[in-house]
Amino acid sequence: MKIKSRVQLRKSTKNKLLNELVSTFGDEIKKLSDSKFECVKTDKYSIIMVDNNPLLFFIGDEIFPTVRGALEINLNSNNVYVDSGAVKFVSNGADIMSPGIVKSDPNIKKGDLVIIKEENHGKPLAVGRAMMDGEEMTGKSGKAVQSVHYVGDELWNLSI
């Protein structure tokens, strides 16, 4: 991944991003308010570095935590939990199939960005886009979440 630019965000831009995230995830995001935010543009992603850690990134025009960001911030909404049998596949970038989902946030709507976590320890494994509502994800067949970013990919391994 090649870095094209890196600039520190203005306070007004940073506050706007934080407000967007608070509307999705609640007050847990506010613990980032005293941190330094930089926007790093690469050939694939626009990443928000928070105190030199890639904790947020843009998927299209939506800002969302990276897997590392979900791990550090410990977010409790937009979560989809998979059973231990799915962990290996999710960690390799596979889309998440409904039979592997044990629990999901009922407020998730089709098209929302979600955090995929493993059921036993609640550790984030991936970020994806919901292909169905949260209430429909468990107990059905078919693809429930399209994987966008996962543990071990180049965004996870990014070091600047």
Coordinates of N, CA, C and O in Angstrom, one line a residue:
M1 N 0.8 -1.2 0.0 CA 0.0 0.0 0.0 C 0.9 1.2 0.0 O 1.8 1.4 0.9
K2 N 0.7 2.1 -0.9 CA 1.5 3.3 -1.0 C 0.8 4.5 -0.4 O -0.4 4.7 -0.7
I3 N 1.5 5.3 0.4 CA 0.9 6.5 1.0 C 1.1 7.7 0.0 O 2.1 7.9 -0.4
K4 N -0.1 8.3 -0.2 CA -0.1 9.5 -1.1 C 0.0 10.8 -0.4 O 0.7 11.7 -0.8
S5 N -0.6 10.9 0.8 CA -0.6 12.1 1.6 C -0.9 11.8 3.0 O -1.5 10.8 3.4
R6 N -0.4 12.7 3.9 CA -0.7 12.6 5.3 C -0.8 14.0 5.9 O 0.2 14.8 5.8
V7 N -2.0 14.4 6.4 CA -2.2 15.8 7.0 C -3.0 15.7 8.3 O -3.8 14.8 8.4
Q8 N -2.6 16.6 9.2 CA -3.4 16.6 10.4 C -4.7 17.3 10.2 O -4.8 18.3 9.4
L9 N -5.8 16.8 10.8 CA -7.1 17.3 10.6 C -7.3 18.5 11.5 O -6.8 18.6 12.6
R10 N -8.1 19.5 11.0 CA -8.5 20.6 11.8 C -9.4 20.2 12.9 O -10.1 19.2 12.7
K11 N -9.5 21.0 13.9 CA -10.4 20.7 15.0 C -11.8 20.5 14.6 O -12.5 19.6 15.1
S12 N -12.3 21.4 13.7 CA -13.7 21.4 13.3 C -14.0 20.1 12.5 O -15.0 19.5 12.7
T13 N -13.1 19.7 11.7 CA -13.2 18.4 10.9 C -13.2 17.2 11.8 O -14.0 16.3 11.7
K14 N -12.3 17.2 12.8 CA -12.2 16.1 13.8 C -13.5 16.0 14.6 O -14.0 14.9 14.7
N15 N -14.0 17.2 15.0 CA -15.3 17.2 15.8 C -16.5 16.7 15.0 O -17.3 16.0 15.5
K16 N -16.5 17.0 13.7 CA -17.6 16.6 12.8 C -17.5 15.0 12.7 O -18.5 14.3 12.8
L17 N -16.3 14.5 12.5 CA -16.1 13.0 12.4 C -16.5 12.3 13.7 O -17.2 11.3 13.7
L18 N -16.1 12.9 14.8 CA -16.5 12.3 16.1 C -18.0 12.3 16.3 O -18.6 11.4 16.8
N19 N -18.7 13.4 15.9 CA -20.1 13.5 16.1 C -20.8 12.4 15.2 O -21.8 11.8 15.6
E20 N -20.3 12.2 14.0 CA -20.9 11.1 13.1 C -20.8 9.8 13.8 O -21.7 9.0 13.8
L21 N -19.6 9.5 14.4 CA -19.4 8.2 15.1 C -20.2 8.1 16.4 O -20.6 7.0 16.7
V22 N -20.3 9.2 17.1 CA -21.2 9.1 18.3 C -22.6 8.8 18.0 O -23.2 8.0 18.7
S23 N -23.1 9.3 16.8 CA -24.5 9.0 16.5 C -24.7 7.5 16.2 O -25.7 6.9 16.4
T24 N -23.6 6.8 15.7 CA -23.7 5.4 15.5 C -23.4 4.5 16.7 O -24.0 3.6 17.0
F25 N -22.3 4.9 17.4 CA -21.8 4.1 18.5 C -22.0 4.6 19.9 O -21.7 3.8 20.8
G26 N -22.4 5.8 20.1 CA -22.7 6.3 21.4 C -21.4 7.0 22.0 O -20.4 7.2 21.3
D27 N -21.5 7.2 23.3 CA -20.4 8.0 23.9 C -19.1 7.3 24.1 O -18.1 8.0 24.5
E28 N -19.0 6.0 23.8 CA -17.7 5.4 23.9 C -16.6 6.1 23.0 O -15.4 6.1 23.3
I29 N -17.1 6.6 21.9 CA -16.2 7.3 20.9 C -15.6 8.6 21.5 O -14.5 9.0 21.1
K30 N -16.3 9.2 22.4 CA -15.8 10.4 23.0 C -14.4 10.3 23.7 O -13.7 11.4 23.8
K31 N -14.0 9.1 24.0 CA -12.7 9.0 24.6 C -11.5 9.4 23.6 O -10.4 9.5 24.0
L32 N -11.9 9.5 22.3 CA -10.9 9.9 21.3 C -10.7 11.4 21.2 O -9.9 11.9 20.4
S33 N -11.6 12.1 21.8 CA -11.7 13.6 21.6 C -10.4 14.3 21.9 O -10.1 15.4 21.3
D34 N -9.5 13.9 22.8 CA -8.3 14.5 23.1 C -7.1 14.0 22.3 O -6.0 14.4 22.5
S35 N -7.4 13.2 21.3 CA -6.3 12.6 20.5 C -6.0 13.4 19.3 O -6.8 14.2 18.8
K36 N -4.8 13.2 18.7 CA -4.4 13.8 17.5 C -5.0 13.0 16.3 O -4.7 11.8 16.2
F37 N -5.7 13.6 15.4 CA -6.2 13.0 14.2 C -5.5 13.4 13.0 O -5.3 14.6 12.7
E38 N -5.0 12.5 12.1 CA -4.4 12.7 10.9 C -5.1 11.9 9.8 O -5.5 10.8 10.0
C39 N -5.2 12.5 8.6 CA -5.8 11.8 7.5 C -4.7 11.3 6.6 O -3.9 12.1 6.2
V40 N -4.6 10.0 6.4 CA -3.6 9.4 5.5 C -4.3 8.8 4.3 O -5.2 8.0 4.5
K41 N -4.0 9.3 3.2 CA -4.6 8.7 1.9 C -3.6 7.8 1.3 O -2.4 8.1 1.1
T42 N -4.0 6.6 1.0 CA -3.2 5.6 0.3 C -3.8 5.3 -1.0 O -4.9 5.9 -1.4
D43 N -3.2 4.4 -1.7 CA -3.8 4.0 -3.0 C -5.1 3.2 -2.9 O -5.8 3.1 -3.9
K44 N -5.4 2.7 -1.7 CA -6.6 2.0 -1.5 C -7.6 2.6 -0.5 O -8.8 2.4 -0.6
Y45 N -7.1 3.3 0.5 CA -8.0 3.7 1.6 C -7.7 5.2 2.0 O -6.6 5.7 1.7
S46 N -8.7 5.8 2.6 CA -8.4 7.0 3.4 C -8.6 6.6 4.8 O -9.6 6.1 5.3
I47 N -7.5 6.8 5.6 CA -7.4 6.3 6.9 C -7.3 7.5 7.9 O -6.6 8.4 7.6
I48 N -7.9 7.4 9.0 CA -7.8 8.4 10.1 C -6.9 7.8 11.1 O -7.2 6.8 11.8
M49 N -5.7 8.3 11.2 CA -4.7 7.9 12.3 C -5.1 8.7 13.5 O -5.2 9.9 13.5
V50 N -5.3 8.0 14.6 CA -5.6 8.6 15.9 C -4.3 8.3 16.8 O -4.1 7.1 17.1
D51 N -3.6 9.3 17.1 CA -2.3 9.2 17.8 C -1.4 8.2 17.2 O -0.9 7.3 17.8
N52 N -1.3 8.3 15.9 CA -0.4 7.4 15.0 C -0.9 5.9 14.9 O -0.1 5.1 14.5
N53 N -2.1 5.6 15.3 CA -2.7 4.3 15.1 C -3.9 4.4 14.1 O -4.7 5.2 14.2
P54 N -3.9 3.4 13.1 CA -5.0 3.4 12.1 C -6.3 2.9 12.7 O -6.6 1.7 12.6
L55 N -7.0 3.8 13.4 CA -8.2 3.4 14.1 C -9.5 3.6 13.4 O -10.5 2.9 13.7
L56 N -9.5 4.5 12.4 CA -10.7 4.7 11.6 C -10.4 4.8 10.1 O -9.2 5.1 9.8
F57 N -11.4 4.4 9.3 CA -11.1 4.6 7.8 C -12.5 4.8 7.1 O -13.5 4.7 7.7
F58 N -12.3 5.3 5.9 CA -13.5 5.6 5.1 C -13.8 4.4 4.2 O -12.9 3.9 3.5
I59 N -15.1 4.0 4.2 CA -15.6 3.0 3.2 C -16.6 3.8 2.4 O -17.7 4.1 2.8
G60 N -16.2 4.2 1.2 CA -16.9 5.1 0.4 C -16.9 6.5 1.1 O -15.8 7.0 1.4
D61 N -18.0 7.0 1.5 CA -18.0 8.3 2.2 C -18.4 8.1 3.7 O -18.7 9.1 4.4
E62 N -18.5 6.9 4.1 CA -18.8 6.6 5.5 C -17.5 6.3 6.3 O -16.6 5.6 5.9
I63 N -17.4 6.9 7.5 CA -16.3 6.6 8.4 C -16.7 5.5 9.3 O -17.8 5.4 9.8
F64 N -15.7 4.6 9.6 CA -16.0 3.5 10.4 C -14.7 3.0 11.1 O -13.6 3.2 10.5
P65 N -14.7 2.4 12.2 CA -13.5 1.9 12.9 C -12.9 0.8 12.1 O -13.6 0.0 11.5
T66 N -11.6 0.7 12.1 CA -10.9 -0.4 11.5 C -11.0 -1.5 12.6 O -11.5 -1.3 13.7
V67 N -10.5 -2.7 12.3 CA -10.6 -3.8 13.2 C -9.8 -3.4 14.5 O -10.2 -3.6 15.6
R68 N -8.6 -2.8 14.2 CA -7.8 -2.3 15.3 C -8.5 -1.2 16.2 O -8.5 -1.2 17.4
G69 N -9.3 -0.4 15.5 CA -10.0 0.6 16.2 C -11.2 0.0 17.0 O -11.4 0.4 18.2
A70 N -11.8 -1.0 16.5 CA -12.9 -1.6 17.2 C -12.3 -2.4 18.4 O -13.0 -2.4 19.5
L71 N -11.1 -2.9 18.3 CA -10.5 -3.6 19.4 C -10.1 -2.6 20.5 O -10.3 -2.8 21.7
E72 N -9.5 -1.4 20.1 CA -9.1 -0.4 21.1 C -10.2 0.3 21.8 O -10.2 0.7 22.9
I73 N -11.2 0.7 21.0 CA -12.3 1.5 21.5 C -13.4 0.6 22.2 O -14.1 1.1 23.1
N74 N -13.5 -0.7 21.9 CA -14.4 -1.6 22.5 C -15.9 -1.1 22.3 O -16.6 -0.8 23.3
L75 N -16.3 -1.1 21.1 CA -17.6 -0.6 20.7 C -18.7 -1.7 21.0 O -18.5 -2.9 20.7
N76 N -19.9 -1.2 21.4 CA -20.9 -2.2 21.7 C -22.2 -2.1 20.9 O -23.2 -2.6 21.3
S77 N -22.1 -1.5 19.7 CA -23.2 -1.5 18.8 C -22.7 -1.9 17.4 O -21.5 -1.9 17.1
N78 N -23.6 -2.3 16.5 CA -23.4 -2.8 15.2 C -22.5 -4.0 15.2 O -21.6 -4.2 14.3
N79 N -22.6 -4.9 16.2 CA -21.8 -6.1 16.3 C -22.6 -7.3 15.8 O -23.8 -7.4 16.0
V80 N -21.8 -8.2 15.2 CA -22.3 -9.5 14.7 C -21.3 -10.5 15.3 O -20.1 -10.4 15.1
Y81 N -21.8 -11.5 16.0 CA -21.0 -12.5 16.7 C -21.0 -13.8 15.9 O -22.1 -14.3 15.6
V82 N -19.8 -14.4 15.6 CA -19.7 -15.6 14.9 C -19.3 -16.7 15.9 O -18.6 -16.5 16.8
D83 N -19.6 -18.0 15.5 CA -19.2 -19.1 16.4 C -17.7 -19.4 16.1 O -17.1 -18.9 15.1
S84 N -17.1 -20.2 16.9 CA -15.7 -20.5 16.8 C -15.3 -21.2 15.5 O -14.2 -21.1 15.0
G85 N -16.2 -21.9 14.9 CA -16.0 -22.6 13.6 C -15.8 -21.6 12.5 O -15.2 -21.9 11.5
A86 N -16.3 -20.4 12.6 CA -16.2 -19.4 11.5 C -15.0 -18.5 11.6 O -14.6 -17.9 10.7
V87 N -14.4 -18.5 12.8 CA -13.3 -17.6 13.1 C -12.2 -17.7 12.0 O -11.7 -16.7 11.5
K88 N -11.7 -18.9 11.7 CA -10.7 -19.2 10.7 C -11.0 -18.5 9.4 O -10.2 -17.9 8.7
F89 N -12.2 -18.7 8.9 CA -12.6 -18.2 7.6 C -12.8 -16.7 7.6 O -12.3 -16.0 6.7
V90 N -13.4 -16.1 8.7 CA -13.5 -14.7 8.8 C -12.2 -14.0 8.8 O -11.9 -13.0 8.2
S91 N -11.2 -14.6 9.6 CA -9.9 -14.0 9.7 C -9.1 -14.1 8.4 O -8.0 -13.5 8.2
N92 N -9.6 -14.9 7.4 CA -8.9 -15.0 6.1 C -9.7 -14.1 5.1 O -9.4 -14.3 3.9
G93 N -10.7 -13.4 5.5 CA -11.3 -12.4 4.6 C -12.6 -13.0 4.0 O -13.2 -12.3 3.1
A94 N -13.1 -14.1 4.4 CA -14.3 -14.7 3.9 C -15.5 -13.9 4.3 O -15.6 -13.2 5.4
D95 N -16.5 -13.8 3.4 CA -17.8 -13.2 3.8 C -18.4 -14.1 4.9 O -18.1 -15.3 5.0
I96 N -19.3 -13.5 5.7 CA -19.9 -14.2 6.8 C -21.3 -14.7 6.4 O -22.2 -14.0 6.0
M97 N -21.4 -16.0 6.6 CA -22.6 -16.8 6.3 C -23.5 -16.8 7.5 O -23.0 -17.0 8.6
S98 N -24.8 -16.8 7.3 CA -25.8 -16.8 8.4 C -25.6 -18.0 9.3 O -25.7 -17.8 10.5
P99 N -25.3 -19.2 8.9 CA -25.2 -20.4 9.8 C -24.1 -20.2 10.8 O -24.2 -20.8 11.9
G100 N -23.1 -19.4 10.5 CA -22.0 -19.1 11.5 C -22.3 -18.0 12.5 O -21.5 -17.8 13.4
I101 N -23.4 -17.3 12.3 CA -23.7 -16.2 13.2 C -24.5 -16.7 14.4 O -25.5 -17.4 14.2
V102 N -24.1 -16.4 15.6 CA -24.8 -16.8 16.8 C -25.6 -15.6 17.4 O -26.6 -15.9 18.1
K103 N -25.2 -14.4 17.2 CA -25.9 -13.2 17.7 C -25.6 -12.0 16.9 O -24.5 -11.9 16.4
S104 N -26.6 -11.1 16.7 CA -26.3 -9.9 16.0 C -27.2 -8.8 16.7 O -28.2 -9.0 17.3
D105 N -26.7 -7.6 16.5 CA -27.4 -6.4 17.0 C -28.7 -6.2 16.2 O -28.7 -6.1 15.0
P106 N -29.8 -6.2 16.9 CA -31.1 -6.2 16.2 C -31.4 -4.8 15.5 O -32.2 -4.7 14.6
N107 N -30.6 -3.8 15.8 CA -30.7 -2.5 15.2 C -30.0 -2.4 13.8 O -30.1 -1.4 13.1
I108 N -29.3 -3.4 13.4 CA -28.5 -3.4 12.2 C -29.6 -3.5 11.0 O -30.5 -4.3 11.0
K109 N -29.4 -2.6 10.1 CA -30.2 -2.6 8.8 C -29.3 -3.0 7.7 O -28.1 -2.8 7.7
K110 N -30.0 -3.6 6.7 CA -29.3 -4.0 5.4 C -28.5 -2.8 4.9 O -29.0 -1.7 4.8
G111 N -27.2 -3.0 4.6 CA -26.4 -1.9 4.1 C -25.5 -1.3 5.1 O -24.6 -0.5 4.8
D112 N -25.8 -1.5 6.4 CA -25.0 -0.9 7.5 C -23.6 -1.5 7.6 O -23.5 -2.7 7.3
L113 N -22.7 -0.8 8.0 CA -21.4 -1.3 8.3 C -21.4 -2.0 9.7 O -22.1 -1.4 10.6
V114 N -20.8 -3.1 9.9 CA -20.8 -3.9 11.1 C -19.4 -4.4 11.5 O -18.5 -4.4 10.7
I115 N -19.3 -4.7 12.8 CA -18.1 -5.2 13.3 C -18.4 -6.7 13.6 O -19.3 -7.0 14.3
I116 N -17.5 -7.6 13.1 CA -17.7 -9.0 13.3 C -16.8 -9.4 14.4 O -15.6 -9.1 14.4
K117 N -17.4 -10.1 15.4 CA -16.6 -10.5 16.6 C -16.8 -12.0 16.9 O -17.8 -12.5 16.5
E118 N -15.8 -12.6 17.5 CA -16.0 -14.0 17.9 C -16.7 -14.1 19.2 O -16.6 -13.2 20.0
E119 N -17.5 -15.1 19.3 CA -18.5 -15.2 20.4 C -17.9 -15.4 21.8 O -18.4 -14.9 22.8
N120 N -16.8 -16.1 21.9 CA -16.2 -16.5 23.3 C -15.6 -15.3 24.0 O -15.8 -15.1 25.2
H121 N -14.8 -14.5 23.3 CA -14.0 -13.4 23.9 C -14.5 -12.1 23.5 O -14.1 -11.1 24.0
G122 N -15.3 -12.0 22.4 CA -15.8 -10.7 21.9 C -14.8 -9.9 21.2 O -14.9 -8.7 21.1
K123 N -13.7 -10.5 20.7 CA -12.7 -9.8 20.0 C -13.1 -9.6 18.5 O -13.5 -10.5 17.9
P124 N -12.8 -8.4 18.0 CA -13.2 -8.1 16.6 C -12.3 -8.9 15.7 O -11.1 -9.0 15.9
L125 N -12.9 -9.4 14.6 CA -12.2 -10.1 13.6 C -12.2 -9.4 12.2 O -11.3 -9.6 11.4
A126 N -13.3 -8.7 12.0 CA -13.4 -8.1 10.7 C -14.5 -7.0 10.7 O -15.2 -6.8 11.7
V127 N -14.5 -6.2 9.7 CA -15.5 -5.2 9.4 C -16.2 -5.5 8.1 O -15.5 -5.9 7.2
G128 N -17.5 -5.4 8.1 CA -18.2 -5.7 6.8 C -19.4 -4.9 6.6 O -19.8 -4.1 7.5
R129 N -20.1 -5.2 5.5 CA -21.4 -4.5 5.2 C -22.5 -5.6 5.3 O -22.4 -6.6 4.7
A130 N -23.5 -5.2 6.1 CA -24.7 -6.2 6.3 C -25.4 -6.3 5.0 O -25.7 -5.4 4.3
M131 N -25.7 -7.6 4.7 CA -26.5 -7.9 3.5 C -27.9 -8.2 3.8 O -28.7 -8.6 2.9
M132 N -28.2 -8.2 5.1 CA -29.6 -8.3 5.6 C -29.7 -7.7 7.0 O -28.7 -7.3 7.6
D133 N -30.9 -7.5 7.4 CA -31.2 -6.8 8.7 C -30.6 -7.7 9.9 O -30.6 -9.0 9.7
G134 N -30.2 -7.1 11.0 CA -29.7 -7.9 12.1 C -30.6 -9.0 12.6 O -30.1 -10.0 13.0
E135 N -31.9 -8.7 12.7 CA -32.8 -9.7 13.2 C -32.9 -11.0 12.3 O -33.3 -12.0 12.8
E136 N -32.5 -10.8 11.0 CA -32.6 -11.9 10.1 C -31.3 -12.8 10.0 O -31.3 -13.8 9.4
M137 N -30.3 -12.3 10.6 CA -29.0 -12.9 10.4 C -28.8 -14.3 11.0 O -28.1 -15.1 10.4
T138 N -29.4 -14.5 12.1 CA -29.2 -15.8 12.8 C -30.2 -16.8 12.3 O -31.3 -16.5 12.1
G139 N -29.7 -18.1 12.1 CA -30.6 -19.2 11.8 C -31.1 -19.3 10.4 O -31.9 -20.1 10.1
K140 N -30.6 -18.5 9.5 CA -31.0 -18.6 8.1 C -29.8 -19.1 7.3 O -28.8 -19.5 7.9
S141 N -30.0 -19.2 6.0 CA -28.9 -19.6 5.2 C -28.5 -18.5 4.3 O -29.3 -17.5 4.2
G142 N -27.4 -18.6 3.7 CA -26.9 -17.5 2.8 C -25.9 -16.6 3.4 O -25.6 -16.7 4.6
K143 N -25.5 -15.6 2.6 CA -24.5 -14.6 3.0 C -25.2 -13.5 3.8 O -26.1 -12.9 3.3
A144 N -24.7 -13.2 5.0 CA -25.2 -12.2 5.9 C -24.4 -10.9 5.9 O -25.0 -9.8 6.0
V145 N -23.1 -11.0 5.8 CA -22.2 -9.9 5.8 C -21.1 -10.0 4.8 O -20.5 -11.1 4.7
Q146 N -20.9 -9.0 4.0 CA -19.8 -9.0 3.0 C -18.6 -8.4 3.7 O -18.6 -7.2 4.3
S147 N -17.5 -9.1 3.8 CA -16.3 -8.6 4.4 C -15.6 -7.5 3.7 O -15.5 -7.5 2.5
V148 N -15.2 -6.5 4.4 CA -14.5 -5.3 3.8 C -13.1 -5.2 4.3 O -12.2 -4.9 3.5
H149 N -12.8 -5.5 5.6 CA -11.5 -5.4 6.2 C -11.4 -6.5 7.3 O -12.4 -6.6 8.0
Y150 N -10.3 -7.2 7.4 CA -10.2 -8.2 8.4 C -8.8 -8.3 9.0 O -7.8 -7.7 8.5
V151 N -8.7 -9.0 10.1 CA -7.4 -9.2 10.8 C -6.5 -9.9 9.8 O -6.8 -10.9 9.2
G152 N -5.3 -9.3 9.7 CA -4.3 -9.9 8.8 C -4.2 -9.3 7.4 O -3.3 -9.6 6.7
D153 N -5.1 -8.4 7.1 CA -5.0 -7.8 5.7 C -4.1 -6.7 5.8 O -3.5 -6.4 6.8
E154 N -3.9 -6.0 4.6 CA -2.9 -4.9 4.6 C -3.2 -3.7 5.4 O -2.3 -3.0 5.9
L155 N -4.5 -3.4 5.7 CA -4.8 -2.3 6.5 C -4.5 -2.7 8.0 O -4.0 -1.9 8.8
W156 N -4.8 -3.9 8.4 CA -4.4 -4.4 9.7 C -2.9 -4.3 9.9 O -2.4 -3.9 11.0
N157 N -2.1 -4.7 8.9 CA -0.7 -4.7 9.1 C 0.0 -3.4 8.8 O 1.2 -3.3 8.8
L158 N -0.8 -2.3 8.5 CA -0.3 -1.0 8.2 C 0.6 -0.5 9.3 O 0.2 -0.4 10.5
S159 N 1.8 -0.1 9.0 CA 2.6 0.6 9.9 C 3.2 1.9 9.2 O 3.8 1.8 8.2
I160 N 3.0 3.0 9.8 CA 3.4 4.3 9.2 C 4.4 4.9 10.2 O 4.2 5.0 11.4

